[in-house]
Amino acid sequence: MEPSPSLPPGVAFSDGARGTCPTCRTPGRGLYSVAAVPTTSNVLFHSQAEARAVPMGTLDLATCDTCGLLWNAAFDDRLVDYSKGYEETQGFSPTFRKWLEATTQQLSNERDLRGKLVVEVGCGKGEFLASLCAESGARGIGIDPSSTAGRVDLDSGAGLRFIQQLVEDVPPLDDAALLVCRHTLEHIGPIGPFLRAMERACLGNTPLLIEVPDLTRVLAEGAFWDLYHEHATYFTPGSLARWIRSMGRPIQMLRRVYSDQNMVLISDPDLPDDVQLQGESPAEQRQALLQFNHRAQESMASTSALLAEIQASGGTSVLWGAGSKATGLLVTLGLTDQVAAVVDINPDKTGSHIAGSAHRVIGPAELTEIQPDLVLVMNPLYVEEIRNSLKALGLNPRLETLG
Ligand SMILES: [Zn+2]
């Protein structure tokens, strides 16, 4: 593929050879690369200088024609440091809280977990685990080297406890009734050994619930802002199912959740495999990769043009949502003063700066001073929530979503 002259500096779409697939060992092929991106896009910084000095890594997305897995061929876990000011919680959003409660309620209705042990690997601040234990009456153990159980009730259900260690270092726990791993596998390169370490910690044959981002929508929409250095592995329903089965596990449920942004898989080794996937063959995925190339280039051009147009007319643009998506967009497009600030409702983020681009994060109230002409919403799921917040502030800017 010829590099297009209209692409931002450092961005390329190329299908050259890229190592081997981490799970099935087929030679990989390149898809998309960005030369310099922050190694941890979800970390916020106290000063502009610190934000600009963030270590940079390379995003070099590779694909496997056999199993459909995608991975960052340039992922370097030595560059990733989750201990510094990592802020992954979405707990401040009513939309997220509603989803969380509905999900844990359903899970506790489907399984009898009362008094039993639920282990969550990569539990972060423990919001999901606390909610599930409170709902089901289970006992919870959260394993996460960066867990800080500051915001959850340790008396939820039959009680919670956190182990601040890598799962590989945790001695075997009691026999667990459910092993949960949400939004963690995408941060792991060698996912096979990681799954085995989780199973060892739970004494083996444990029902497993996995939640990971679903790349299908990202590919279909060309959502390049959803691709990060620290996401070592990317899944579609097909590649996730092929990998879990290759690990000798049956699948009973695989479905998209959270407006199709994520997917949840349940694997109970004591039950037969009864999931059939449609439209998830590696050949069908190759079509989706072509679509990604096309849509991402289109989206890069149109977003840059919109922000440049607002700036040229003397207007002000802000982004809404100071998470990884904002970092991905700002850094990939090389945006500077085309964007005045990034709004976020989490008060812990106010006054901090976005990794790499160093844009300032503000609370919604500050928008009354900025009087934005354009609000670019990073997550379409929150558009209505944001529209209401703006209305309450007496503001009526143009509202656009990415994608
Ligand atoms: Zn493969």
mmCIF file with all atom_site columns, N, CA, C and O in Angstrom, residues 180-216:
data_model
loop_
_atom_site.group_PDB
_atom_site.id
_atom_site.type_symbol
_atom_site.label_atom_id
_atom_site.label_alt_id
_atom_site.label_comp_id
_atom_site.label_asym_id
_atom_site.label_entity_id
_atom_site.label_seq_id
_atom_site.pdbx_PDB_ins_code
_atom_site.Cartn_x
_atom_site.Cartn_y
_atom_site.Cartn_z
_atom_site.occupancy
_atom_site.B_iso_or_equiv
_atom_site.pdbx_formal_charge
_atom_site.auth_seq_id
_atom_site.auth_comp_id
_atom_site.auth_asym_id
_atom_site.auth_atom_id
_atom_site.pdbx_PDB_model_num
ATOM 1   N N  . VAL A 1 180 ? -13.466 -14.058 37.208 1.00 0.00 ? 180 VAL A N  1
ATOM 2   C CA . VAL A 1 180 ? -13.836 -12.918 36.371 1.00 0.00 ? 180 VAL A CA 1
ATOM 3   C C  . VAL A 1 180 ? -12.564 -12.227 35.893 1.00 0.00 ? 180 VAL A C  1
ATOM 4   O O  . VAL A 1 180 ? -11.628 -12.018 36.671 1.00 0.00 ? 180 VAL A O  1
ATOM 5   N N  . CYS A 1 181 ? -12.533 -11.882 34.605 1.00 0.00 ? 181 CYS A N  1
ATOM 6   C CA . CYS A 1 181 ? -11.389 -11.129 34.068 1.00 0.00 ? 181 CYS A CA 1
ATOM 7   C C  . CYS A 1 181 ? -11.930 -10.101 33.078 1.00 0.00 ? 181 CYS A C  1
ATOM 8   O O  . CYS A 1 181 ? -12.231 -10.420 31.936 1.00 0.00 ? 181 CYS A O  1
ATOM 9   N N  . ARG A 1 182 ? -12.110 -8.876  33.565 1.00 0.00 ? 182 ARG A N  1
ATOM 10  C CA . ARG A 1 182 ? -12.726 -7.835  32.741 1.00 0.00 ? 182 ARG A CA 1
ATOM 11  C C  . ARG A 1 182 ? -11.690 -6.783  32.356 1.00 0.00 ? 182 ARG A C  1
ATOM 12  O O  . ARG A 1 182 ? -10.970 -6.268  33.198 1.00 0.00 ? 182 ARG A O  1
ATOM 13  N N  . HIS A 1 183 ? -11.627 -6.477  31.070 1.00 0.00 ? 183 HIS A N  1
ATOM 14  C CA . HIS A 1 183 ? -10.767 -5.398  30.578 1.00 0.00 ? 183 HIS A CA 1
ATOM 15  C C  . HIS A 1 183 ? -9.327  -5.529  31.053 1.00 0.00 ? 183 HIS A C  1
ATOM 16  O O  . HIS A 1 183 ? -8.713  -4.566  31.489 1.00 0.00 ? 183 HIS A O  1
ATOM 17  N N  . THR A 1 184 ? -8.823  -6.735  30.961 1.00 0.00 ? 184 THR A N  1
ATOM 18  C CA . THR A 1 184 ? -7.453  -7.010  31.388 1.00 0.00 ? 184 THR A CA 1
ATOM 19  C C  . THR A 1 184 ? -6.681  -7.732  30.292 1.00 0.00 ? 184 THR A C  1
ATOM 20  O O  . THR A 1 184 ? -5.541  -7.375  29.987 1.00 0.00 ? 184 THR A O  1
ATOM 21  N N  . LEU A 1 185 ? -7.322  -8.737  29.640 1.00 0.00 ? 185 LEU A N  1
ATOM 22  C CA . LEU A 1 185 ? -6.614  -9.535  28.628 1.00 0.00 ? 185 LEU A CA 1
ATOM 23  C C  . LEU A 1 185 ? -6.053  -8.674  27.503 1.00 0.00 ? 185 LEU A C  1
ATOM 24  O O  . LEU A 1 185 ? -5.014  -8.995  26.924 1.00 0.00 ? 185 LEU A O  1
ATOM 25  N N  . GLU A 1 186 ? -6.746  -7.552  27.199 1.00 0.00 ? 186 GLU A N  1
ATOM 26  C CA . GLU A 1 186 ? -6.255  -6.714  26.102 1.00 0.00 ? 186 GLU A CA 1
ATOM 27  C C  . GLU A 1 186 ? -4.918  -6.054  26.447 1.00 0.00 ? 186 GLU A C  1
ATOM 28  O O  . GLU A 1 186 ? -4.236  -5.551  25.574 1.00 0.00 ? 186 GLU A O  1
ATOM 29  N N  . HIS A 1 187 ? -4.560  -6.060  27.739 1.00 0.00 ? 187 HIS A N  1
ATOM 30  C CA . HIS A 1 187 ? -3.279  -5.471  28.155 1.00 0.00 ? 187 HIS A CA 1
ATOM 31  C C  . HIS A 1 187 ? -2.151  -6.503  28.204 1.00 0.00 ? 187 HIS A C  1
ATOM 32  O O  . HIS A 1 187 ? -1.033  -6.181  28.570 1.00 0.00 ? 187 HIS A O  1
ATOM 33  N N  . ILE A 1 188 ? -2.482  -7.751  27.866 1.00 0.00 ? 188 ILE A N  1
ATOM 34  C CA . ILE A 1 188 ? -1.514  -8.845  28.005 1.00 0.00 ? 188 ILE A CA 1
ATOM 35  C C  . ILE A 1 188 ? -1.036  -9.284  26.621 1.00 0.00 ? 188 ILE A C  1
ATOM 36  O O  . ILE A 1 188 ? -1.842  -9.470  25.712 1.00 0.00 ? 188 ILE A O  1
ATOM 37  N N  . GLY A 1 189 ? 0.269   -9.474  26.444 1.00 0.00 ? 189 GLY A N  1
ATOM 38  C CA . GLY A 1 189 ? 0.814   -10.027 25.200 1.00 0.00 ? 189 GLY A CA 1
ATOM 39  C C  . GLY A 1 189 ? 0.634   -11.542 25.179 1.00 0.00 ? 189 GLY A C  1
ATOM 40  O O  . GLY A 1 189 ? -0.157  -12.074 24.401 1.00 0.00 ? 189 GLY A O  1
ATOM 41  N N  . PRO A 1 190 ? 1.329   -12.281 26.060 1.00 0.00 ? 190 PRO A N  1
ATOM 42  C CA . PRO A 1 190 ? 1.204   -13.752 26.075 1.00 0.00 ? 190 PRO A CA 1
ATOM 43  C C  . PRO A 1 190 ? -0.076  -14.191 26.801 1.00 0.00 ? 190 PRO A C  1
ATOM 44  O O  . PRO A 1 190 ? -0.058  -14.547 27.980 1.00 0.00 ? 190 PRO A O  1
ATOM 45  N N  . ILE A 1 191 ? -1.214  -14.147 26.109 1.00 0.00 ? 191 ILE A N  1
ATOM 46  C CA . ILE A 1 191 ? -2.506  -14.390 26.774 1.00 0.00 ? 191 ILE A CA 1
ATOM 47  C C  . ILE A 1 191 ? -2.690  -15.848 27.198 1.00 0.00 ? 191 ILE A C  1
ATOM 48  O O  . ILE A 1 191 ? -3.388  -16.123 28.168 1.00 0.00 ? 191 ILE A O  1
ATOM 49  N N  . GLY A 1 192 ? -2.052  -16.789 26.488 1.00 0.00 ? 192 GLY A N  1
ATOM 50  C CA . GLY A 1 192 ? -2.186  -18.211 26.851 1.00 0.00 ? 192 GLY A CA 1
ATOM 51  C C  . GLY A 1 192 ? -1.639  -18.484 28.257 1.00 0.00 ? 192 GLY A C  1
ATOM 52  O O  . GLY A 1 192 ? -2.353  -18.968 29.131 1.00 0.00 ? 192 GLY A O  1
ATOM 53  N N  . PRO A 1 193 ? -0.349  -18.158 28.503 1.00 0.00 ? 193 PRO A N  1
ATOM 54  C CA . PRO A 1 193 ? 0.203   -18.348 29.846 1.00 0.00 ? 193 PRO A CA 1
ATOM 55  C C  . PRO A 1 193 ? -0.569  -17.565 30.920 1.00 0.00 ? 193 PRO A C  1
ATOM 56  O O  . PRO A 1 193 ? -0.697  -18.029 32.053 1.00 0.00 ? 193 PRO A O  1
ATOM 57  N N  . PHE A 1 194 ? -1.117  -16.399 30.567 1.00 0.00 ? 194 PHE A N  1
ATOM 58  C CA . PHE A 1 194 ? -1.872  -15.603 31.545 1.00 0.00 ? 194 PHE A CA 1
ATOM 59  C C  . PHE A 1 194 ? -3.150  -16.335 31.959 1.00 0.00 ? 194 PHE A C  1
ATOM 60  O O  . PHE A 1 194 ? -3.497  -16.394 33.136 1.00 0.00 ? 194 PHE A O  1
ATOM 61  N N  . LEU A 1 195 ? -3.850  -16.914 30.976 1.00 0.00 ? 195 LEU A N  1
ATOM 62  C CA . LEU A 1 195 ? -5.071  -17.672 31.300 1.00 0.00 ? 195 LEU A CA 1
ATOM 63  C C  . LEU A 1 195 ? -4.740  -18.850 32.221 1.00 0.00 ? 195 LEU A C  1
ATOM 64  O O  . LEU A 1 195 ? -5.445  -19.106 33.204 1.00 0.00 ? 195 LEU A O  1
ATOM 65  N N  . ARG A 1 196 ? -3.636  -19.544 31.914 1.00 0.00 ? 196 ARG A N  1
ATOM 66  C CA . ARG A 1 196 ? -3.241  -20.682 32.752 1.00 0.00 ? 196 ARG A CA 1
ATOM 67  C C  . ARG A 1 196 ? -2.912  -20.220 34.180 1.00 0.00 ? 196 ARG A C  1
ATOM 68  O O  . ARG A 1 196 ? -3.234  -20.912 35.145 1.00 0.00 ? 196 ARG A O  1
ATOM 69  N N  . ALA A 1 197 ? -2.293  -19.053 34.327 1.00 0.00 ? 197 ALA A N  1
ATOM 70  C CA . ALA A 1 197 ? -1.961  -18.532 35.669 1.00 0.00 ? 197 ALA A CA 1
ATOM 71  C C  . ALA A 1 197 ? -3.239  -18.215 36.451 1.00 0.00 ? 197 ALA A C  1
ATOM 72  O O  . ALA A 1 197 ? -3.330  -18.484 37.642 1.00 0.00 ? 197 ALA A O  1
ATOM 73  N N  . MET A 1 198 ? -4.254  -17.665 35.760 1.00 0.00 ? 198 MET A N  1
ATOM 74  C CA . MET A 1 198 ? -5.533  -17.374 36.427 1.00 0.00 ? 198 MET A CA 1
ATOM 75  C C  . MET A 1 198 ? -6.175  -18.676 36.895 1.00 0.00 ? 198 MET A C  1
ATOM 76  O O  . MET A 1 198 ? -6.711  -18.756 37.993 1.00 0.00 ? 198 MET A O  1
ATOM 77  N N  . GLU A 1 199 ? -6.134  -19.690 36.027 1.00 0.00 ? 199 GLU A N  1
ATOM 78  C CA . GLU A 1 199 ? -6.753  -20.976 36.376 1.00 0.00 ? 199 GLU A CA 1
ATOM 79  C C  . GLU A 1 199 ? -6.050  -21.607 37.574 1.00 0.00 ? 199 GLU A C  1
ATOM 80  O O  . GLU A 1 199 ? -6.700  -22.149 38.469 1.00 0.00 ? 199 GLU A O  1
ATOM 81  N N  . ARG A 1 200 ? -4.706  -21.518 37.596 1.00 0.00 ? 200 ARG A N  1
ATOM 82  C CA . ARG A 1 200 ? -3.941  -22.069 38.722 1.00 0.00 ? 200 ARG A CA 1
ATOM 83  C C  . ARG A 1 200 ? -4.323  -21.387 40.032 1.00 0.00 ? 200 ARG A C  1
ATOM 84  O O  . ARG A 1 200 ? -4.501  -22.033 41.060 1.00 0.00 ? 200 ARG A O  1
ATOM 85  N N  . ALA A 1 201 ? -4.488  -20.057 39.996 1.00 0.00 ? 201 ALA A N  1
ATOM 86  C CA . ALA A 1 201 ? -4.824  -19.302 41.210 1.00 0.00 ? 201 ALA A CA 1
ATOM 87  C C  . ALA A 1 201 ? -6.178  -19.743 41.772 1.00 0.00 ? 201 ALA A C  1
ATOM 88  O O  . ALA A 1 201 ? -6.422  -19.663 42.968 1.00 0.00 ? 201 ALA A O  1
ATOM 89  N N  . CYS A 1 202 ? -7.086  -20.202 40.883 1.00 0.00 ? 202 CYS A N  1
ATOM 90  C CA . CYS A 1 202 ? -8.436  -20.608 41.310 1.00 0.00 ? 202 CYS A CA 1
ATOM 91  C C  . CYS A 1 202 ? -8.568  -22.114 41.437 1.00 0.00 ? 202 CYS A C  1
ATOM 92  O O  . CYS A 1 202 ? -9.672  -22.641 41.452 1.00 0.00 ? 202 CYS A O  1
ATOM 93  N N  . LEU A 1 203 ? -7.478  -22.827 41.475 1.00 0.00 ? 203 LEU A N  1
ATOM 94  C CA . LEU A 1 203 ? -7.470  -24.287 41.615 1.00 0.00 ? 203 LEU A CA 1
ATOM 95  C C  . LEU A 1 203 ? -8.163  -24.988 40.445 1.00 0.00 ? 203 LEU A C  1
ATOM 96  O O  . LEU A 1 203 ? -8.864  -25.981 40.628 1.00 0.00 ? 203 LEU A O  1
ATOM 97  N N  . GLY A 1 204 ? -7.973  -24.482 39.239 1.00 0.00 ? 204 GLY A N  1
ATOM 98  C CA . GLY A 1 204 ? -8.350  -25.271 38.072 1.00 0.00 ? 204 GLY A CA 1
ATOM 99  C C  . GLY A 1 204 ? -9.669  -25.004 37.393 1.00 0.00 ? 204 GLY A C  1
ATOM 100 O O  . GLY A 1 204 ? -9.899  -23.931 36.885 1.00 0.00 ? 204 GLY A O  1
ATOM 101 N N  . ASN A 1 205 ? -10.564 -25.976 37.442 1.00 0.00 ? 205 ASN A N  1
ATOM 102 C CA . ASN A 1 205 ? -11.719 -26.058 36.558 1.00 0.00 ? 205 ASN A CA 1
ATOM 103 C C  . ASN A 1 205 ? -12.814 -25.030 36.833 1.00 0.00 ? 205 ASN A C  1
ATOM 104 O O  . ASN A 1 205 ? -13.953 -25.395 37.025 1.00 0.00 ? 205 ASN A O  1
ATOM 105 N N  . THR A 1 206 ? -12.479 -23.756 36.845 1.00 0.00 ? 206 THR A N  1
ATOM 106 C CA . THR A 1 206 ? -13.426 -22.740 37.307 1.00 0.00 ? 206 THR A CA 1
ATOM 107 C C  . THR A 1 206 ? -14.180 -22.125 36.129 1.00 0.00 ? 206 THR A C  1
ATOM 108 O O  . THR A 1 206 ? -13.569 -21.804 35.114 1.00 0.00 ? 206 THR A O  1
ATOM 109 N N  . PRO A 1 207 ? -15.503 -21.929 36.273 1.00 0.00 ? 207 PRO A N  1
ATOM 110 C CA . PRO A 1 207 ? -16.220 -21.157 35.254 1.00 0.00 ? 207 PRO A CA 1
ATOM 111 C C  . PRO A 1 207 ? -15.583 -19.775 35.120 1.00 0.00 ? 207 PRO A C  1
ATOM 112 O O  . PRO A 1 207 ? -15.205 -19.168 36.117 1.00 0.00 ? 207 PRO A O  1
ATOM 113 N N  . LEU A 1 208 ? -15.478 -19.325 33.868 1.00 0.00 ? 208 LEU A N  1
ATOM 114 C CA . LEU A 1 208 ? -14.715 -18.102 33.580 1.00 0.00 ? 208 LEU A CA 1
ATOM 115 C C  . LEU A 1 208 ? -15.611 -17.094 32.876 1.00 0.00 ? 208 LEU A C  1
ATOM 116 O O  . LEU A 1 208 ? -16.342 -17.454 31.949 1.00 0.00 ? 208 LEU A O  1
ATOM 117 N N  . LEU A 1 209 ? -15.559 -15.849 33.317 1.00 0.00 ? 209 LEU A N  1
ATOM 118 C CA . LEU A 1 209 ? -16.241 -14.762 32.611 1.00 0.00 ? 209 LEU A CA 1
ATOM 119 C C  . LEU A 1 209 ? -15.174 -13.792 32.138 1.00 0.00 ? 209 LEU A C  1
ATOM 120 O O  . LEU A 1 209 ? -14.386 -13.273 32.926 1.00 0.00 ? 209 LEU A O  1
ATOM 121 N N  . ILE A 1 210 ? -15.128 -13.588 30.823 1.00 0.00 ? 210 ILE A N  1
ATOM 122 C CA . ILE A 1 210 ? -14.158 -12.658 30.237 1.00 0.00 ? 210 ILE A CA 1
ATOM 123 C C  . ILE A 1 210 ? -14.916 -11.491 29.622 1.00 0.00 ? 210 ILE A C  1
ATOM 124 O O  . ILE A 1 210 ? -15.926 -11.694 28.942 1.00 0.00 ? 210 ILE A O  1
ATOM 125 N N  . GLU A 1 211 ? -14.453 -10.278 29.874 1.00 0.00 ? 211 GLU A N  1
ATOM 126 C CA . GLU A 1 211 ? -14.979 -9.135  29.129 1.00 0.00 ? 211 GLU A CA 1
ATOM 127 C C  . GLU A 1 211 ? -13.801 -8.388  28.518 1.00 0.00 ? 211 GLU A C  1
ATOM 128 O O  . GLU A 1 211 ? -12.830 -8.076  29.209 1.00 0.00 ? 211 GLU A O  1
ATOM 129 N N  . VAL A 1 212 ? -13.880 -8.154  27.233 1.00 0.00 ? 212 VAL A N  1
ATOM 130 C CA . VAL A 1 212 ? -12.834 -7.401  26.516 1.00 0.00 ? 212 VAL A CA 1
ATOM 131 C C  . VAL A 1 212 ? -13.512 -6.456  25.521 1.00 0.00 ? 212 VAL A C  1
ATOM 132 O O  . VAL A 1 212 ? -14.670 -6.666  25.151 1.00 0.00 ? 212 VAL A O  1
ATOM 133 N N  . PRO A 1 213 ? -12.799 -5.412  25.081 1.00 0.00 ? 213 PRO A N  1
ATOM 134 C CA . PRO A 1 213 ? -13.361 -4.587  24.008 1.00 0.00 ? 213 PRO A CA 1
ATOM 135 C C  . PRO A 1 213 ? -13.554 -5.440  22.762 1.00 0.00 ? 213 PRO A C  1
ATOM 136 O O  . PRO A 1 213 ? -12.760 -6.343  22.500 1.00 0.00 ? 213 PRO A O  1
ATOM 137 N N  . ASP A 1 214 ? -14.606 -5.170  22.010 1.00 0.00 ? 214 ASP A N  1
ATOM 138 C CA . ASP A 1 214 ? -14.847 -5.860  20.742 1.00 0.00 ? 214 ASP A CA 1
ATOM 139 C C  . ASP A 1 214 ? -14.318 -4.980  19.619 1.00 0.00 ? 214 ASP A C  1
ATOM 140 O O  . ASP A 1 214 ? -14.758 -3.846  19.454 1.00 0.00 ? 214 ASP A O  1
ATOM 141 N N  . LEU A 1 215 ? -13.366 -5.510  18.869 1.00 0.00 ? 215 LEU A N  1
ATOM 142 C CA . LEU A 1 215 ? -12.743 -4.702  17.814 1.00 0.00 ? 215 LEU A CA 1
ATOM 143 C C  . LEU A 1 215 ? -13.646 -4.534  16.585 1.00 0.00 ? 215 LEU A C  1
ATOM 144 O O  . LEU A 1 215 ? -13.360 -3.710  15.722 1.00 0.00 ? 215 LEU A O  1
ATOM 145 N N  . THR A 1 216 ? -14.746 -5.292  16.511 1.00 0.00 ? 216 THR A N  1
ATOM 146 C CA . THR A 1 216 ? -15.593 -5.263  15.317 1.00 0.00 ? 216 THR A CA 1
ATOM 147 C C  . THR A 1 216 ? -16.024 -3.841  14.963 1.00 0.00 ? 216 THR A C  1
ATOM 148 O O  . THR A 1 216 ? -15.895 -3.395  13.826 1.00 0.00 ? 216 THR A O  1
#
